[in-house]
Structure formats: C-alpha cells, structure tokens
Amino acid sequence: MTECAVDEGRVKDDDFWMGLALEEAAKARRLSPPNPAVGAVIVRDGRVIGRGFTQQTGGPHAEVMALRDAAARGESVEGATIYVTLEPCSHWGRTPPCALAIVEHRIGRVVTSVADPNPQVAGRGLKMIRDAGIEVTEGVRSKEGWLSNRGFLTRMTTGRPWVRMKCAATLDGRTAFPDGRSQWITGPAAREDSQYWRAVSGAVVTGIGTVLADNPKMTVRLPDQVRFPFRVVVDPRLETPVGAEILKGGGTVLVCAQAGEEAEAALVAAGAEVLRLPDAAHPGRVDLGALLDELGRRQVNEVHLEAGAGLNGSFLSEGLVDEIVLYTAPCLFGSGMPVASVPLPEEPGLAHRWTIEDFTQIGADLRVILRR
Ligand code: AOF
Ligand code: ZN
C-alpha cells in the first residue's frame, strides 16, 4: 500500500460504527440540551463493548457513559476504538474532560464525526488525545454528525439558535378557516410527531395572533420528557391576556416593542417575564434578530417556531428560518389563512426555493422537512 492509499475496508467499518454512535446520539436529543446530543460506541475485534449518550446537563457525557457501560460488561477498553459523534471535550466544566478519560483508559484509537466549536474545546480535545500518542480519525459521516447537533453547532458558531418553523396545512396551503378555526387539519399521528420537535427544542416561539385565536399551551406532552423548552410570545403591544393558557406553569417570556406599565405589572404578577426588544427600523415591531441573539445568550440551541401567517412571514422575510417541518393534510379548504404572509416575488421563478431533505407519511398526512 502506498503512503496515501485509503484502506477501503477500514473506511467502510468506520462508517458503520459511526452509524451506531449516531443512533446513540439520537437518544440524547430530547435530554441533553443545552449540551450537544453526543453518542459514543467502543469497538474491539468487530464487536461493540460499550455504548452511551450524553445525559441531562450536568450529568456524564457520552464517552464516559460508554466507558462505564464497557466496565459494567466486564470488558477491557485498552487498545479499543471509540467512535464519538463530536470531538471529546478538554475542559473542566460541569464534568471532567472526556479526552482525559479516553487517555487514562488507554483507548487505542479515536474516530470523530465533527469538531466541537465550543471555545473551551475547539481542537484541544483532539490535541490532548494525539499528544498522548493515540491515533485519531476525524470527519466520519460529518454531514449527519453536523445535522445531529445543528442547534448546538449553530449557536456555538453564530451565537444564535437554529430556527425550525413547524406548520400544518391543507393541500392548498391553508392553516385555518377564514374565521380562524384551525383544529383537525392533520391527524393524531402528525400531532404526536410534532410534539417530538417541540421536545428537542430549547424554546417554543409563537405570536400574539396565535395566542388570541387558539389560546394554546405550547407545552411538551410526551410521557418521558424530563427537560422543558421555555415558551416565548412575540407580543409587540403586550396584549397577552393574564389568564392565557401559555402563561400557566410560569416562566413564559413575552417579547414586546412597547408596553403599558399596568399591563406589564399584571403579566409579571401572573408569572410572565416581559422583555422589550423594539425594532429601531420598524416602530411598533419586535426585533426578531435581537430576540434570537437573546435566546442564544440563554443557551437555546433550537427554536421551535409555531405561529401564524404574520410571524412566520416576518421570520421568513428576514431570512431567519433554517428549517421547515411541514405537515400536509390530504384535503382542501379553498380559502383561509396561509402558512406565511410573504411579499410576492417579482417573478414566479424568483421565489426562494427550499431543499427537500426528507418526506415521510405520518398517519394519513405527509411530513416534509425542508432546509435553506
Ligand atoms: C463531550 N461529550 O457527550 C458532550 C460534550 O458543562 P459540561 O461539563 O457538561 O460541558 C458542556 C460542553 O461539553 C458542551 O458545551 C460541549 O462543548 C461539550 N459537550 N462533549 O465530550 C459529550 N455533550
Ligand atoms: Zn466530554
């Protein structure tokens, strides 16, 4: 074999084992935020001897869970290969560095999918491992690795969360009747599926129009959920009723452009937080970019935008949506509210085109995932 020849068998094996590590990472998606959802698999002689994923914030990282799993099975990890979906950490945070644990356990080889841009890590994890003489392979299944932590990686590199707009519409793109009635567009399977997207998010964002029309709770109602996104209402004139369902349970953030003192005091007394983020260029409107900056500071990796045509249109027009999860019901309304109010493009061919990343039938409905 020449020096730069690729060992194809090894590349294929690395892809396979990293696939198992990605499956572990998926198990952490609802649990780990604001920490990234990481998966790890320890392999020796073509056999998995340990696996693990990131626990709730403050708990062990994926590598430590996999090392513990191997120990519990009575397996020695000395000389084994660990597949990790994210570069092992190098810092003393809420837990000791995973890179150190890997070195101390005399792992023989480390294979990663994506680097950790967290300034506390940023290459130092792999350096610690290489400095200990351990072989490293990077970038295995990196597109999937990146997608599995698109929220965390976006926040670490831009300071803002990943924004996912979720909508449920008819074949003719209607989300409600002309009078606002919007229930029973999609079926129970689609409604349950959409709970998953709320559950992986750090914040659920809606608008005052939806609060007034539907009085939604915007909570996560999955039985085994242990971590809950906070709820945000874009409410420029602070019109949320004190008795609104979305305020129950407390901690809801109302983002306004201007607020009367009395209304604010009543809402604060009802358990809400009021935030003023006026858009300097558009009086009376909320600065959505500033809202995303603020959510980034609050360690929100993924925003779940579940709103009506107005707020959806504003997020879209400002280029702030990274992903759309669209449930399409197999029926037509003929009239009613659209998914989003956006300006008419100058030409049909000039409409912004999204890329379809996935489509799946969920119950009787179709779920399409689109990215920018
Ligand atoms: C890993 N493996 O499974 C995860 C990592 O506050 P701490 O101590 O829990 O550290 C959080 C940081 O650690 C987080 O921002 C990210 O950089 C990294 N996450 N690293 O080696 C893991 N979840
Ligand atoms: Zn770690």
Short mmCIF file of C-alpha atoms and ligand atoms in Angstrom, two decimals:
data_model
loop_
_atom_site.label_atom_id
_atom_site.label_comp_id
_atom_site.label_asym_id
_atom_site.label_seq_id
_atom_site.Cartn_x
_atom_site.Cartn_y
_atom_site.Cartn_z
CA MET A 1 0.00 0.00 0.00
CA THR A 2 1.33 3.47 -0.86
CA GLU A 3 1.55 6.09 1.82
CA CYS A 4 -1.65 7.92 0.89
CA ALA A 5 -3.72 4.93 -0.16
CA VAL A 6 -7.05 4.61 1.61
CA ASP A 7 -7.85 1.36 3.39
CA GLU A 8 -11.35 0.92 1.99
CA GLY A 9 -12.31 -1.82 4.41
CA ARG A 10 -11.46 0.42 7.34
CA VAL A 11 -13.37 3.38 5.87
CA LYS A 12 -16.45 1.15 5.46
CA ASP A 13 -16.14 -0.12 9.02
CA ASP A 14 -15.68 3.40 10.38
CA ASP A 15 -18.86 4.49 8.58
CA PHE A 16 -20.75 1.55 10.04
CA TRP A 17 -19.64 2.04 13.65
CA MET A 18 -20.18 5.79 13.42
CA GLY A 19 -23.74 4.96 12.33
CA LEU A 20 -24.23 3.21 15.68
CA ALA A 21 -22.75 6.21 17.50
CA LEU A 22 -25.21 8.47 15.63
CA GLU A 23 -28.06 6.20 16.80
CA GLU A 24 -26.84 6.69 20.38
CA ALA A 25 -26.71 10.46 19.81
CA ALA A 26 -30.34 10.44 18.67
CA LYS A 27 -31.32 9.07 22.09
CA ALA A 28 -29.91 12.22 23.71
CA ARG A 29 -31.80 14.73 21.54
CA ARG A 30 -34.65 15.44 23.98
CA LEU A 31 -32.48 15.07 27.07
CA SER A 32 -29.15 16.84 26.63
CA PRO A 33 -29.88 20.49 25.62
CA PRO A 34 -28.29 22.95 26.04
CA ASN A 35 -25.46 20.42 25.85
CA PRO A 36 -24.98 18.80 22.45
CA ALA A 37 -26.53 15.37 21.88
CA VAL A 38 -23.50 13.11 21.52
CA GLY A 39 -23.27 9.35 21.00
CA ALA A 40 -20.28 7.06 21.60
CA VAL A 41 -19.59 3.42 20.78
CA ILE A 42 -16.49 1.46 21.86
CA VAL A 43 -15.47 -1.32 19.49
CA ARG A 44 -12.87 -4.06 19.68
CA ASP A 45 -12.35 -7.03 17.36
CA GLY A 46 -15.50 -6.15 15.40
CA ARG A 47 -17.70 -6.13 18.48
CA VAL A 48 -19.41 -3.32 20.43
CA ILE A 49 -18.17 -3.45 24.04
CA GLY A 50 -19.67 -0.19 25.28
CA ARG A 51 -22.14 2.47 24.20
CA GLY A 52 -23.55 5.65 25.65
CA PHE A 53 -25.04 9.07 25.03
CA THR A 54 -24.99 12.48 26.70
CA GLN A 55 -27.13 12.69 29.83
CA GLN A 56 -29.06 15.69 31.09
CA THR A 57 -26.96 18.83 31.56
CA GLY A 58 -24.61 18.38 34.50
CA GLY A 59 -24.59 14.59 34.01
CA PRO A 60 -21.96 12.46 32.28
CA HIS A 61 -21.03 12.94 28.63
CA ALA A 62 -21.37 10.21 26.00
CA GLU A 63 -17.78 8.93 26.22
CA VAL A 64 -17.97 8.47 29.99
CA MET A 65 -21.31 6.64 29.64
CA ALA A 66 -19.74 4.30 27.04
CA LEU A 67 -16.65 3.68 29.24
CA ARG A 68 -18.93 2.90 32.21
CA ASP A 69 -21.02 0.58 30.04
CA ALA A 70 -17.89 -1.35 29.00
CA ALA A 71 -16.80 -1.61 32.64
CA ALA A 72 -20.27 -2.87 33.63
CA ARG A 73 -19.99 -5.57 30.95
CA GLY A 74 -16.55 -6.56 32.33
CA GLU A 75 -14.82 -5.53 29.09
CA SER A 76 -11.34 -4.02 28.92
CA VAL A 77 -11.19 -0.94 26.70
CA GLU A 78 -7.40 -0.88 26.44
CA GLY A 79 -6.44 -0.58 22.77
CA ALA A 80 -10.09 -0.46 21.63
CA THR A 81 -11.53 2.14 19.21
CA ILE A 82 -14.04 4.73 20.38
CA TYR A 83 -16.43 6.29 17.84
CA VAL A 84 -17.77 9.65 19.03
CA THR A 85 -20.11 11.93 17.09
CA LEU A 86 -18.45 15.10 18.48
CA GLU A 87 -14.85 15.90 19.39
CA PRO A 88 -14.31 14.82 23.03
CA CYS A 89 -14.17 17.76 25.43
CA SER A 90 -10.96 19.01 27.01
CA HIS A 91 -12.28 21.33 29.71
CA TRP A 92 -13.20 21.00 33.35
CA GLY A 93 -16.84 22.04 33.09
CA ARG A 94 -19.72 20.50 34.96
CA THR A 95 -17.87 17.22 34.33
CA PRO A 96 -14.15 16.34 33.89
CA PRO A 97 -12.70 16.28 30.33
CA CYS A 98 -13.68 13.26 28.23
CA ALA A 99 -10.35 13.48 26.36
CA LEU A 100 -8.59 12.81 29.68
CA ALA A 101 -10.85 9.82 30.41
CA ILE A 102 -10.02 8.41 26.96
CA VAL A 103 -6.27 8.81 27.57
CA GLU A 104 -6.46 7.35 31.11
CA HIS A 105 -8.39 4.31 29.87
CA ARG A 106 -5.70 3.69 27.22
CA ILE A 107 -8.12 3.72 24.30
CA GLY A 108 -6.18 2.79 21.13
CA ARG A 109 -7.93 4.91 18.52
CA VAL A 110 -10.47 7.76 18.45
CA VAL A 111 -12.82 8.35 15.49
CA THR A 112 -14.96 11.52 15.43
CA SER A 113 -17.60 12.97 13.15
CA VAL A 114 -17.49 16.74 13.82
CA ALA A 115 -15.22 19.10 15.77
CA ASP A 116 -16.53 20.92 18.85
CA PRO A 117 -16.52 24.68 18.15
CA ASN A 118 -17.14 25.47 21.84
CA PRO A 119 -14.26 27.92 22.53
CA GLN A 120 -13.49 25.89 25.66
CA VAL A 121 -12.75 22.86 23.43
CA ALA A 122 -12.12 23.88 19.75
CA GLY A 123 -9.46 21.33 18.83
CA ARG A 124 -7.92 20.99 22.30
CA GLY A 125 -9.78 17.71 22.91
CA LEU A 126 -8.24 16.02 19.89
CA LYS A 127 -4.85 17.61 20.65
CA MET A 128 -4.86 16.10 24.15
CA ILE A 129 -5.62 12.71 22.62
CA ARG A 130 -2.99 12.97 19.86
CA ASP A 131 -0.39 14.24 22.33
CA ALA A 132 -0.91 11.01 24.28
CA GLY A 133 0.06 9.09 21.14
CA ILE A 134 -3.47 7.93 20.33
CA GLU A 135 -4.44 7.64 16.66
CA VAL A 136 -7.27 9.98 15.57
CA THR A 137 -9.54 9.89 12.51
CA GLU A 138 -11.82 12.91 12.01
CA GLY A 139 -14.81 13.76 9.83
CA VAL A 140 -16.53 10.37 9.55
CA ARG A 141 -20.16 10.86 8.37
CA SER A 142 -19.69 14.54 9.08
CA LYS A 143 -22.90 15.72 7.37
CA GLU A 144 -25.00 13.51 9.63
CA GLY A 145 -22.82 14.41 12.60
CA TRP A 146 -23.38 18.09 11.89
CA LEU A 147 -27.13 17.65 11.46
CA SER A 148 -27.42 15.67 14.68
CA ASN A 149 -26.19 18.76 16.54
CA ARG A 150 -27.28 21.52 14.15
CA GLY A 151 -28.69 23.61 17.01
CA PHE A 152 -25.64 23.45 19.29
CA LEU A 153 -23.20 23.91 16.39
CA THR A 154 -25.16 26.88 15.02
CA ARG A 155 -25.27 28.54 18.43
CA MET A 156 -21.56 27.96 19.04
CA THR A 157 -20.58 29.44 15.67
CA THR A 158 -23.13 32.27 15.26
CA GLY A 159 -24.40 32.95 18.79
CA ARG A 160 -27.96 32.32 17.57
CA PRO A 161 -30.12 29.21 17.72
CA TRP A 162 -31.18 27.06 14.77
CA VAL A 163 -34.74 28.09 13.82
CA ARG A 164 -37.26 25.46 12.81
CA MET A 165 -40.66 26.60 11.57
CA LYS A 166 -43.34 23.97 12.08
CA CYS A 167 -46.63 24.18 10.25
CA ALA A 168 -49.65 22.05 9.48
CA ALA A 169 -51.60 22.93 6.35
CA THR A 170 -54.01 21.63 3.76
CA LEU A 171 -53.05 20.70 0.19
CA ASP A 172 -53.81 24.32 -0.77
CA GLY A 173 -51.56 25.65 1.98
CA ARG A 174 -54.28 26.75 4.44
CA THR A 175 -53.60 26.58 8.16
CA ALA A 176 -57.05 27.73 9.30
CA PHE A 177 -60.56 28.59 8.15
CA PRO A 178 -61.17 32.24 7.20
CA ASP A 179 -62.77 32.68 10.66
CA GLY A 180 -59.64 31.31 12.37
CA ARG A 181 -60.79 27.78 13.22
CA SER A 182 -57.69 25.59 12.88
CA GLN A 183 -58.28 22.33 14.68
CA TRP A 184 -58.33 18.94 12.99
CA ILE A 185 -56.28 19.74 9.91
CA THR A 186 -53.76 16.97 10.46
CA GLY A 187 -54.45 13.66 12.24
CA PRO A 188 -53.36 12.36 15.66
CA ALA A 189 -50.16 10.72 14.38
CA ALA A 190 -48.91 14.00 12.88
CA ARG A 191 -49.85 15.91 16.01
CA GLU A 192 -47.90 13.46 18.16
CA ASP A 193 -44.94 13.59 15.77
CA SER A 194 -44.88 17.37 16.01
CA GLN A 195 -44.53 17.01 19.81
CA TYR A 196 -41.08 15.50 19.19
CA TRP A 197 -39.90 18.71 17.54
CA ARG A 198 -41.07 20.79 20.47
CA ALA A 199 -39.39 18.34 22.82
CA VAL A 200 -35.92 18.67 21.27
CA SER A 201 -36.11 22.47 21.31
CA GLY A 202 -34.81 24.98 23.83
CA ALA A 203 -37.63 27.45 23.19
CA VAL A 204 -41.07 27.32 21.59
CA VAL A 205 -41.86 30.65 19.95
CA THR A 206 -45.32 31.79 18.92
CA GLY A 207 -47.10 35.06 18.19
CA ILE A 208 -49.82 37.08 19.86
CA GLY A 209 -52.17 36.28 16.94
CA THR A 210 -51.99 32.56 17.74
CA VAL A 211 -52.36 33.19 21.48
CA LEU A 212 -55.51 35.25 20.94
CA ALA A 213 -57.01 32.93 18.31
CA ASP A 214 -56.20 29.47 19.76
CA ASN A 215 -55.16 30.05 23.40
CA PRO A 216 -52.52 27.27 23.08
CA LYS A 217 -50.44 25.80 25.94
CA MET A 218 -47.35 25.19 23.76
CA THR A 219 -46.13 22.57 26.22
CA VAL A 220 -44.40 19.23 25.63
CA ARG A 221 -46.76 16.39 26.42
CA LEU A 222 -44.55 13.34 25.90
CA PRO A 223 -44.68 10.99 28.91
CA ASP A 224 -40.92 10.58 29.43
CA GLN A 225 -39.85 14.20 28.88
CA VAL A 226 -37.61 15.49 31.70
CA ARG A 227 -36.46 18.83 30.28
CA PHE A 228 -38.85 21.51 29.01
CA PRO A 229 -38.34 24.28 26.46
CA PHE A 230 -39.36 27.71 27.63
CA ARG A 231 -42.19 29.48 25.89
CA VAL A 232 -41.91 32.78 24.10
CA VAL A 233 -44.69 35.00 22.72
CA VAL A 234 -43.84 37.73 20.23
CA ASP A 235 -46.37 40.26 21.51
CA PRO A 236 -45.43 43.76 20.23
CA ARG A 237 -48.09 45.70 22.19
CA LEU A 238 -48.25 43.34 25.17
CA GLU A 239 -51.78 42.07 24.60
CA THR A 240 -51.46 38.60 26.09
CA PRO A 241 -54.43 38.06 28.44
CA VAL A 242 -53.46 37.49 32.05
CA GLY A 243 -55.45 34.24 32.01
CA ALA A 244 -53.85 32.85 28.82
CA GLU A 245 -53.03 29.11 28.89
CA ILE A 246 -49.48 29.84 27.70
CA LEU A 247 -48.74 31.64 31.00
CA LYS A 248 -49.76 28.68 33.16
CA GLY A 249 -46.81 26.94 34.77
CA GLY A 250 -44.82 30.19 34.70
CA GLY A 251 -41.58 31.22 33.02
CA THR A 252 -43.17 32.34 29.73
CA VAL A 253 -41.30 35.21 28.06
CA LEU A 254 -43.40 37.94 26.43
CA VAL A 255 -41.38 39.95 23.95
CA CYS A 256 -42.77 43.38 23.17
CA ALA A 257 -41.85 46.59 21.40
CA GLN A 258 -43.72 48.77 23.85
CA ALA A 259 -45.73 48.05 26.97
CA GLY A 260 -48.03 49.92 29.28
CA GLU A 261 -46.82 49.77 32.89
CA GLU A 262 -50.10 48.38 34.21
CA ALA A 263 -50.33 45.60 31.64
CA GLU A 264 -46.72 44.69 32.34
CA ALA A 265 -47.20 44.59 36.11
CA ALA A 266 -50.28 42.36 35.76
CA LEU A 267 -48.49 39.93 33.45
CA VAL A 268 -45.41 39.80 35.67
CA ALA A 269 -47.70 39.10 38.63
CA ALA A 270 -49.16 36.24 36.55
CA GLY A 271 -45.66 34.71 36.31
CA ALA A 272 -44.51 36.04 32.93
CA GLU A 273 -41.24 37.74 32.08
CA VAL A 274 -41.56 40.85 29.91
CA LEU A 275 -38.74 41.67 27.53
CA ARG A 276 -38.56 44.86 25.42
CA LEU A 277 -36.87 44.35 22.08
CA PRO A 278 -38.16 47.12 19.79
CA ASP A 279 -37.08 47.13 16.16
CA ALA A 280 -35.41 50.52 15.63
CA ALA A 281 -36.09 50.43 11.89
CA HIS A 282 -39.78 49.43 12.20
CA PRO A 283 -41.50 51.24 15.08
CA GLY A 284 -44.03 49.10 16.92
CA ARG A 285 -42.42 45.82 15.84
CA VAL A 286 -40.19 43.39 17.69
CA ASP A 287 -36.58 42.99 16.54
CA LEU A 288 -36.54 39.27 15.72
CA GLY A 289 -32.77 39.18 15.20
CA ALA A 290 -32.29 40.65 18.67
CA LEU A 291 -34.71 38.03 20.01
CA LEU A 292 -32.57 35.25 18.50
CA ASP A 293 -29.42 36.86 19.98
CA GLU A 294 -31.11 36.87 23.38
CA LEU A 295 -32.22 33.23 23.03
CA GLY A 296 -28.66 32.32 22.06
CA ARG A 297 -27.40 34.01 25.23
CA ARG A 298 -29.93 31.92 27.16
CA GLN A 299 -28.33 28.80 25.65
CA VAL A 300 -31.21 27.90 23.34
CA ASN A 301 -29.84 25.61 20.63
CA GLU A 302 -33.05 25.12 18.68
CA VAL A 303 -36.06 27.41 18.34
CA HIS A 304 -39.37 25.78 17.51
CA LEU A 305 -41.43 28.42 15.72
CA GLU A 306 -45.10 27.51 15.78
CA ALA A 307 -47.04 30.58 14.75
CA GLY A 308 -49.46 32.07 12.27
CA ALA A 309 -49.00 33.70 8.88
CA GLY A 310 -47.81 37.04 10.26
CA LEU A 311 -44.94 35.94 12.49
CA ASN A 312 -43.96 33.08 10.13
CA GLY A 313 -43.85 35.62 7.29
CA SER A 314 -41.65 38.00 9.29
CA PHE A 315 -39.17 35.27 10.24
CA LEU A 316 -39.07 34.05 6.63
CA SER A 317 -38.76 37.51 5.06
CA GLU A 318 -35.85 38.33 7.35
CA GLY A 319 -34.10 35.10 6.35
CA LEU A 320 -34.17 33.79 9.91
CA VAL A 321 -35.66 30.33 9.26
CA ASP A 322 -33.19 27.46 8.85
CA GLU A 323 -35.63 24.58 8.52
CA ILE A 324 -39.32 23.99 7.84
CA VAL A 325 -41.22 20.98 9.11
CA LEU A 326 -44.45 20.99 7.13
CA TYR A 327 -47.30 18.57 7.74
CA THR A 328 -49.63 18.48 4.75
CA ALA A 329 -53.13 17.10 5.22
CA PRO A 330 -54.80 15.47 2.20
CA CYS A 331 -57.68 17.93 1.95
CA LEU A 332 -58.51 21.37 0.56
CA PHE A 333 -60.13 24.35 2.28
CA GLY A 334 -60.42 26.57 -0.78
CA SER A 335 -59.93 29.65 1.35
CA GLY A 336 -58.43 30.62 4.70
CA MET A 337 -55.17 31.56 6.37
CA PRO A 338 -51.89 30.83 4.54
CA VAL A 339 -48.81 29.25 6.14
CA ALA A 340 -46.95 32.56 5.90
CA SER A 341 -47.54 36.06 4.59
CA VAL A 342 -44.54 36.91 2.45
CA PRO A 343 -44.19 39.57 -0.25
CA LEU A 344 -44.97 38.46 -3.81
CA PRO A 345 -41.71 37.80 -5.69
CA GLU A 346 -41.14 39.88 -8.82
CA GLU A 347 -41.28 36.76 -10.99
CA PRO A 348 -42.54 33.23 -10.25
CA GLY A 349 -39.03 32.00 -10.92
CA LEU A 350 -37.62 34.33 -8.27
CA ALA A 351 -39.43 32.75 -5.31
CA HIS A 352 -36.96 31.45 -2.74
CA ARG A 353 -36.56 27.69 -3.21
CA TRP A 354 -36.03 25.35 -0.29
CA THR A 355 -34.32 21.99 -0.47
CA ILE A 356 -36.42 18.97 0.41
CA GLU A 357 -34.33 16.93 2.86
CA ASP A 358 -36.91 14.32 3.80
CA PHE A 359 -40.54 13.32 3.23
CA THR A 360 -42.42 10.70 5.20
CA GLN A 361 -46.05 9.71 5.52
CA ILE A 362 -47.17 10.13 9.14
CA GLY A 363 -50.59 8.56 9.62
CA ALA A 364 -52.77 9.98 6.85
CA ASP A 365 -50.61 13.09 6.41
CA LEU A 366 -47.32 13.92 4.71
CA ARG A 367 -44.36 15.37 6.62
CA VAL A 368 -41.82 17.28 4.56
CA ILE A 369 -38.56 18.59 6.04
CA LEU A 370 -37.01 21.45 4.11
CA ARG A 371 -33.79 23.37 4.68
CA ARG A 372 -32.35 26.56 3.32
C1 AOF B 1 -18.20 15.58 25.01
N1 AOF B 1 -19.13 14.60 25.07
O1 AOF B 1 -21.25 13.91 25.28
C2 AOF B 1 -20.85 16.22 25.20
C3 AOF B 1 -19.84 17.24 25.08
O2 AOF B 1 -20.83 21.67 31.17
P1 AOF B 1 -20.24 20.37 30.75
O3 AOF B 1 -19.06 19.96 31.54
O4 AOF B 1 -21.28 19.28 30.66
O5 AOF B 1 -19.69 20.60 29.27
C4 AOF B 1 -20.54 21.00 28.23
C5 AOF B 1 -19.72 21.15 26.98
O6 AOF B 1 -19.09 19.91 26.65
C6 AOF B 1 -20.58 21.49 25.77
O7 AOF B 1 -20.74 22.88 25.61
C7 AOF B 1 -19.77 20.87 24.64
O8 AOF B 1 -18.70 21.69 24.26
C8 AOF B 1 -19.22 19.62 25.28
N2 AOF B 1 -20.19 18.53 25.11
N3 AOF B 1 -18.56 16.87 24.96
O9 AOF B 1 -17.01 15.28 25.02
C9 AOF B 1 -20.43 14.86 25.17
N4 AOF B 1 -22.17 16.51 25.35
ZN ZN B 2 -16.97 15.49 27.44
#
